[in-house]
PDB file of C-alpha atoms and ligand atoms in Angstrom:
ATOM      1  CA  UNK A   1     -10.720  -8.874   5.605  1.00  0.00           C
ATOM      2  CA  UNK A   2     -10.269  -4.927   7.013  1.00  0.00           C
ATOM      3  CA  UNK A   3     -12.308  -5.495   9.067  1.00  0.00           C
ATOM      4  CA  UNK A   4     -10.602  -8.644  10.507  1.00  0.00           C
ATOM      5  CA  UNK A   5      -7.002  -5.833  10.147  1.00  0.00           C
ATOM      6  CA  UNK A   6      -8.683  -3.387  12.111  1.00  0.00           C
ATOM      7  CA  UNK A   7      -9.474  -6.594  14.576  1.00  0.00           C
ATOM      8  CA  UNK A   8      -6.534  -7.038  14.648  1.00  0.00           C
ATOM      9  CA  UNK A   9      -5.120  -3.031  15.019  1.00  0.00           C
ATOM     10  CA  UNK A  10      -7.993  -2.850  18.763  1.00  0.00           C
ATOM     11  CA  UNK A  11      -6.494  -6.443  19.708  1.00  0.00           C
ATOM     12  CA  UNK A  12      -2.717  -5.494  19.303  1.00  0.00           C
ATOM     13  CA  UNK A  13      -2.820  -1.847  20.755  1.00  0.00           C
ATOM     14  CA  UNK A  14      -4.945  -3.098  23.821  1.00  0.00           C
ATOM     15  CA  UNK A  15      -2.324  -5.414  23.955  1.00  0.00           C
ATOM     16  CA  UNK A  16       0.139  -2.882  24.439  1.00  0.00           C
ATOM     17  CA  UNK A  17      -1.656  -0.790  26.716  1.00  0.00           C
ATOM     18  CA  UNK A  18      -1.792  -3.816  28.717  1.00  0.00           C
ATOM     19  CA  UNK A  19       1.724  -4.168  28.622  1.00  0.00           C
ATOM     20  CA  UNK A  20       2.415   0.055  29.395  1.00  0.00           C
ATOM     21  CA  UNK A  21       0.211  -0.224  32.023  1.00  0.00           C
ATOM     22  CA  UNK A  22       1.783  -3.610  34.038  1.00  0.00           C
ATOM     23  CA  UNK A  23       5.007  -1.868  33.584  1.00  0.00           C
ATOM     24  CA  UNK A  24       3.984   1.276  35.196  1.00  0.00           C
ATOM     25  CA  UNK A  25       2.295  -1.223  38.058  1.00  0.00           C
ATOM     26  CA  UNK A  26       5.643  -2.969  38.358  1.00  0.00           C
ATOM     27  CA  UNK A  27       7.636   0.092  38.618  1.00  0.00           C
ATOM     28  CA  UNK A  28       6.628   0.254  41.604  1.00  0.00           C
ATOM     29  CA  UNK A  29       8.954  -2.208  43.330  1.00  0.00           C
ATOM     30  CA  UNK A  30      12.551  -2.069  42.942  1.00  0.00           C
ATOM     31  CA  UNK A  31      14.768  -5.432  42.337  1.00  0.00           C
ATOM     32  CA  UNK A  32      18.099  -5.354  41.798  1.00  0.00           C
ATOM     33  CA  UNK A  33      19.096  -6.000  38.312  1.00  0.00           C
ATOM     34  CA  UNK A  34      21.378  -8.708  38.145  1.00  0.00           C
ATOM     35  CA  UNK A  35      18.200 -10.635  39.706  1.00  0.00           C
ATOM     36  CA  UNK A  36      15.557  -8.948  37.401  1.00  0.00           C
ATOM     37  CA  UNK A  37      17.570  -9.145  34.280  1.00  0.00           C
ATOM     38  CA  UNK A  38      17.922 -13.334  33.291  1.00  0.00           C
ATOM     39  CA  UNK A  39      14.013 -13.078  32.794  1.00  0.00           C
ATOM     40  CA  UNK A  40      14.015 -10.175  31.031  1.00  0.00           C
ATOM     41  CA  UNK A  41      16.506 -11.469  28.366  1.00  0.00           C
ATOM     42  CA  UNK A  42      14.356 -14.667  27.950  1.00  0.00           C
ATOM     43  CA  UNK A  43      11.328 -12.581  27.753  1.00  0.00           C
ATOM     44  CA  UNK A  44      12.563 -11.196  24.744  1.00  0.00           C
ATOM     45  CA  UNK A  45      14.157 -14.380  23.139  1.00  0.00           C
ATOM     46  CA  UNK A  46      10.526 -15.291  23.511  1.00  0.00           C
ATOM     47  CA  UNK A  47       9.129 -12.371  21.955  1.00  0.00           C
ATOM     48  CA  UNK A  48      11.777 -12.306  19.203  1.00  0.00           C
ATOM     49  CA  UNK A  49      11.190 -16.551  18.190  1.00  0.00           C
ATOM     50  CA  UNK A  50       7.009 -14.868  18.493  1.00  0.00           C
ATOM     51  CA  UNK A  51       7.688 -12.513  16.088  1.00  0.00           C
ATOM     52  CA  UNK A  52       9.537 -14.611  13.159  1.00  0.00           C
ATOM     53  CA  UNK A  53       7.315 -17.934  13.569  1.00  0.00           C
ATOM     54  CA  UNK A  54       4.496 -15.999  13.120  1.00  0.00           C
ATOM     55  CA  UNK A  55       5.587 -12.489  11.265  1.00  0.00           C
ATOM     56  CA  UNK A  56       7.397 -14.558   8.793  1.00  0.00           C
ATOM     57  CA  UNK A  57       3.966 -16.757   7.504  1.00  0.00           C
ATOM     58  CA  UNK A  58       2.269 -13.857   7.673  1.00  0.00           C
ATOM     59  CA  UNK A  59       3.911 -12.021   5.707  1.00  0.00           C
ATOM     60  CA  UNK A  60       4.671 -14.578   2.590  1.00  0.00           C
ATOM     61  CA  UNK A  61       0.910 -15.250   2.938  1.00  0.00           C
ATOM     62  CA  UNK A  62      -0.102 -11.735   2.641  1.00  0.00           C
ATOM     63  CA  UNK A  63       2.568 -10.024  -0.151  1.00  0.00           C
ATOM     64  CA  UNK A  64       1.685 -13.186  -2.221  1.00  0.00           C
ATOM     65  CA  UNK A  65      -1.511 -11.187  -2.819  1.00  0.00           C
ATOM     66  CA  UNK A  66      -0.230  -7.964  -2.931  1.00  0.00           C
ATOM     67  CA  UNK A  67      -0.687  -6.216  -6.592  1.00  0.00           C
ATOM     68  CA  UNK A  68       2.585  -6.184  -8.755  1.00  0.00           C
ATOM     69  CA  UNK A  69       3.817  -4.490 -11.867  1.00  0.00           C
ATOM     70  CA  UNK A  70       3.997  -7.198 -14.765  1.00  0.00           C
ATOM     71  CA  UNK A  71       6.982  -7.443 -16.801  1.00  0.00           C
ATOM     72  CA  UNK A  72       7.658  -7.576 -20.844  1.00  0.00           C
ATOM     73  CA  UNK A  73       7.138  -5.769 -23.672  1.00  0.00           C
ATOM     74  CA  UNK A  74       4.421  -4.123 -26.296  1.00  0.00           C
ATOM     75  CA  UNK A  75       1.233  -4.176 -26.385  1.00  0.00           C
ATOM     76  CA  UNK A  76      -1.207  -0.837 -25.837  1.00  0.00           C
ATOM     77  CA  UNK A  77       0.195   2.284 -24.423  1.00  0.00           C
ATOM     78  CA  UNK A  78      -1.128   5.109 -22.194  1.00  0.00           C
ATOM     79  CA  UNK A  79       0.375   8.109 -21.436  1.00  0.00           C
ATOM     80  CA  UNK A  80      -0.263   9.041 -17.871  1.00  0.00           C
ATOM     81  CA  UNK A  81       0.400  13.539 -16.974  1.00  0.00           C
ATOM     82  CA  UNK A  82      -0.230  14.315 -13.577  1.00  0.00           C
ATOM     83  CA  UNK A  83      -1.061  17.977 -11.823  1.00  0.00           C
ATOM     84  CA  UNK A  84      -2.304  20.168  -9.379  1.00  0.00           C
ATOM     85  CA  UNK A  85      -5.271  18.746  -9.326  1.00  0.00           C
ATOM     86  CA  UNK A  86      -6.045  16.532 -12.522  1.00  0.00           C
ATOM     87  CA  UNK A  87      -5.113  13.093 -14.604  1.00  0.00           C
ATOM     88  CA  UNK A  88      -4.606  13.855 -18.261  1.00  0.00           C
ATOM     89  CA  UNK A  89      -5.049  10.302 -20.045  1.00  0.00           C
ATOM     90  CA  UNK A  90      -3.882  10.957 -24.121  1.00  0.00           C
ATOM     91  CA  UNK A  91      -7.129   8.007 -24.245  1.00  0.00           C
ATOM     92  CA  UNK A  92     -10.174   7.235 -22.539  1.00  0.00           C
ATOM     93  CA  UNK A  93     -10.503   3.201 -23.768  1.00  0.00           C
ATOM     94  CA  UNK A  94      -8.714   0.333 -24.412  1.00  0.00           C
ATOM     95  CA  UNK A  95      -9.076  -3.527 -24.485  1.00  0.00           C
ATOM     96  CA  UNK A  96      -9.010  -6.271 -22.415  1.00  0.00           C
ATOM     97  CA  UNK A  97      -6.339  -9.115 -22.428  1.00  0.00           C
ATOM     98  CA  UNK A  98      -3.339  -6.896 -23.599  1.00  0.00           C
ATOM     99  CA  UNK A  99      -1.087  -5.897 -21.353  1.00  0.00           C
ATOM    100  CA  UNK A 100      -1.569  -2.153 -21.141  1.00  0.00           C
ATOM    101  CA  UNK A 101       1.903  -0.293 -20.056  1.00  0.00           C
ATOM    102  CA  UNK A 102       1.020   3.451 -18.484  1.00  0.00           C
ATOM    103  CA  UNK A 103       3.741   6.114 -19.509  1.00  0.00           C
ATOM    104  CA  UNK A 104       3.234   8.594 -16.467  1.00  0.00           C
ATOM    105  CA  UNK A 105       5.006  11.183 -15.373  1.00  0.00           C
ATOM    106  CA  UNK A 106       3.935  14.908 -13.303  1.00  0.00           C
ATOM    107  CA  UNK A 107       4.283  18.313 -14.515  1.00  0.00           C
ATOM    108  CA  UNK A 108       4.165  19.778 -11.182  1.00  0.00           C
ATOM    109  CA  UNK A 109       5.049  18.003  -7.937  1.00  0.00           C
ATOM    110  CA  UNK A 110       5.386  14.030  -7.120  1.00  0.00           C
ATOM    111  CA  UNK A 111       1.811  12.606  -7.519  1.00  0.00           C
ATOM    112  CA  UNK A 112       1.318   8.967  -7.105  1.00  0.00           C
ATOM    113  CA  UNK A 113      -0.824   7.303  -9.065  1.00  0.00           C
ATOM    114  CA  UNK A 114      -3.051   3.826  -8.408  1.00  0.00           C
ATOM    115  CA  UNK A 115      -4.889   1.704 -10.177  1.00  0.00           C
ATOM    116  CA  UNK A 116      -8.094   0.458  -8.985  1.00  0.00           C
ATOM    117  CA  UNK A 117     -10.662  -1.553 -10.783  1.00  0.00           C
ATOM    118  CA  UNK A 118     -14.495  -1.363 -10.943  1.00  0.00           C
ATOM    119  CA  UNK A 119     -14.618  -2.100  -6.560  1.00  0.00           C
ATOM    120  CA  UNK A 120     -12.077  -0.229  -6.038  1.00  0.00           C
ATOM    121  CA  UNK A 121      -9.009  -2.400  -5.183  1.00  0.00           C
ATOM    122  CA  UNK A 122      -5.972  -1.887  -5.921  1.00  0.00           C
ATOM    123  CA  UNK A 123      -4.500  -3.026  -9.127  1.00  0.00           C
ATOM    124  CA  UNK A 124      -0.778  -1.582  -9.056  1.00  0.00           C
ATOM    125  CA  UNK A 125       0.780   2.048  -8.820  1.00  0.00           C
ATOM    126  CA  UNK A 126       3.675   4.049  -9.290  1.00  0.00           C
ATOM    127  CA  UNK A 127       5.087   7.171  -9.132  1.00  0.00           C
ATOM    128  CA  UNK A 128       4.084  10.360 -11.111  1.00  0.00           C
ATOM    129  CA  UNK A 129       7.822  12.473 -10.495  1.00  0.00           C
ATOM    130  CA  UNK A 130       8.298  15.963 -12.730  1.00  0.00           C
ATOM    131  CA  UNK A 131      10.858  15.085 -15.235  1.00  0.00           C
ATOM    132  CA  UNK A 132      10.661  11.144 -15.262  1.00  0.00           C
ATOM    133  CA  UNK A 133       8.630   8.823 -17.100  1.00  0.00           C
ATOM    134  CA  UNK A 134       7.995   5.645 -14.975  1.00  0.00           C
ATOM    135  CA  UNK A 135       5.722   2.670 -16.040  1.00  0.00           C
ATOM    136  CA  UNK A 136       3.611   1.017 -14.464  1.00  0.00           C
ATOM    137  CA  UNK A 137       2.198  -2.113 -16.775  1.00  0.00           C
ATOM    138  CA  UNK A 138      -1.151  -4.344 -16.252  1.00  0.00           C
ATOM    139  CA  UNK A 139      -3.163  -6.488 -18.624  1.00  0.00           C
ATOM    140  CA  UNK A 140      -7.135  -5.923 -17.447  1.00  0.00           C
ATOM    141  CA  UNK A 141      -9.152  -9.242 -17.830  1.00  0.00           C
ATOM    142  CA  UNK A 142     -12.629  -8.438 -17.051  1.00  0.00           C
ATOM    143  CA  UNK A 143     -14.128  -5.689 -19.219  1.00  0.00           C
ATOM    144  CA  UNK A 144     -15.024  -2.661 -17.143  1.00  0.00           C
ATOM    145  CA  UNK A 145     -14.906   0.975 -15.182  1.00  0.00           C
ATOM    146  CA  UNK A 146     -11.433   1.570 -13.518  1.00  0.00           C
ATOM    147  CA  UNK A 147     -10.494   4.264 -11.928  1.00  0.00           C
ATOM    148  CA  UNK A 148      -6.740   5.802 -11.171  1.00  0.00           C
ATOM    149  CA  UNK A 149      -6.824   7.973  -8.304  1.00  0.00           C
ATOM    150  CA  UNK A 150      -3.448  10.027  -7.226  1.00  0.00           C
ATOM    151  CA  UNK A 151      -2.358   8.024  -3.593  1.00  0.00           C
ATOM    152  CA  UNK A 152       0.471  10.856  -2.155  1.00  0.00           C
ATOM    153  CA  UNK A 153      -1.012  13.906  -1.002  1.00  0.00           C
ATOM    154  CA  UNK A 154       0.071  16.901  -3.245  1.00  0.00           C
ATOM    155  CA  UNK A 155      -1.734  19.408  -1.842  1.00  0.00           C
ATOM    156  CA  UNK A 156      -5.305  20.696  -1.736  1.00  0.00           C
ATOM    157  CA  UNK A 157      -7.379  19.561  -4.124  1.00  0.00           C
ATOM    158  CA  UNK A 158      -5.794  15.689  -3.691  1.00  0.00           C
ATOM    159  CA  UNK A 159      -8.587  14.426  -3.149  1.00  0.00           C
ATOM    160  CA  UNK A 160      -9.881  15.352  -6.407  1.00  0.00           C
ATOM    161  CA  UNK A 161      -7.853  13.742  -8.583  1.00  0.00           C
ATOM    162  CA  UNK A 162      -9.926  10.600 -10.051  1.00  0.00           C
ATOM    163  CA  UNK A 163      -9.568  10.270 -13.286  1.00  0.00           C
ATOM    164  CA  UNK A 164     -11.699   6.635 -15.047  1.00  0.00           C
ATOM    165  CA  UNK A 165     -11.034   4.325 -17.853  1.00  0.00           C
ATOM    166  CA  UNK A 166     -12.961   2.308 -19.479  1.00  0.00           C
ATOM    167  CA  UNK A 167     -12.054  -1.215 -20.455  1.00  0.00           C
ATOM    168  CA  UNK A 168     -13.770  -2.399 -23.162  1.00  0.00           C
ATOM    169  CA  UNK A 169     -13.880  -6.565 -24.850  1.00  0.00           C
ATOM    170  CA  UNK A 170     -11.772  -7.443 -27.637  1.00  0.00           C
TER     171      UNK A 170
HETATM  172 CU1  LIG B   1      -2.477  13.629  -5.133  1.00  0.00          CU
END
């Protein structure tokens, strides 16, 4: 998937660069505004239609697969405290098949906590903020070693903020 996104990014960057070069070349020839305006408005309308017709389905399809917070109450509770530069979990194991509620806070600056599966796919995220407790709920369906990584740059050793959580079969 990331390869496709990279190819699309290159294609779009190339298209934008080509448009810039075309506009730069075309700017050397002079024309009256009233003469070129209707055509420019037609192009603008066509681009808007393309954005709506392409952007809307792409948004619907891609957002459906995005991780989101589960709702509900009950289940296992994991208290997570972030600090420069560590995650402190009050337990290291949770059972599979049960909703888990992460209660997340920070002792110093804002951190972002990302919950990753064993293949490092993002399952959910929330902010770790001093003075607040944010809630992230997730039900683990597969046993394994999951990771919690900081998602918000918080200083020199931000990259080292990695904690592991073991999900065990019930
Ligand atoms: Cu960080």
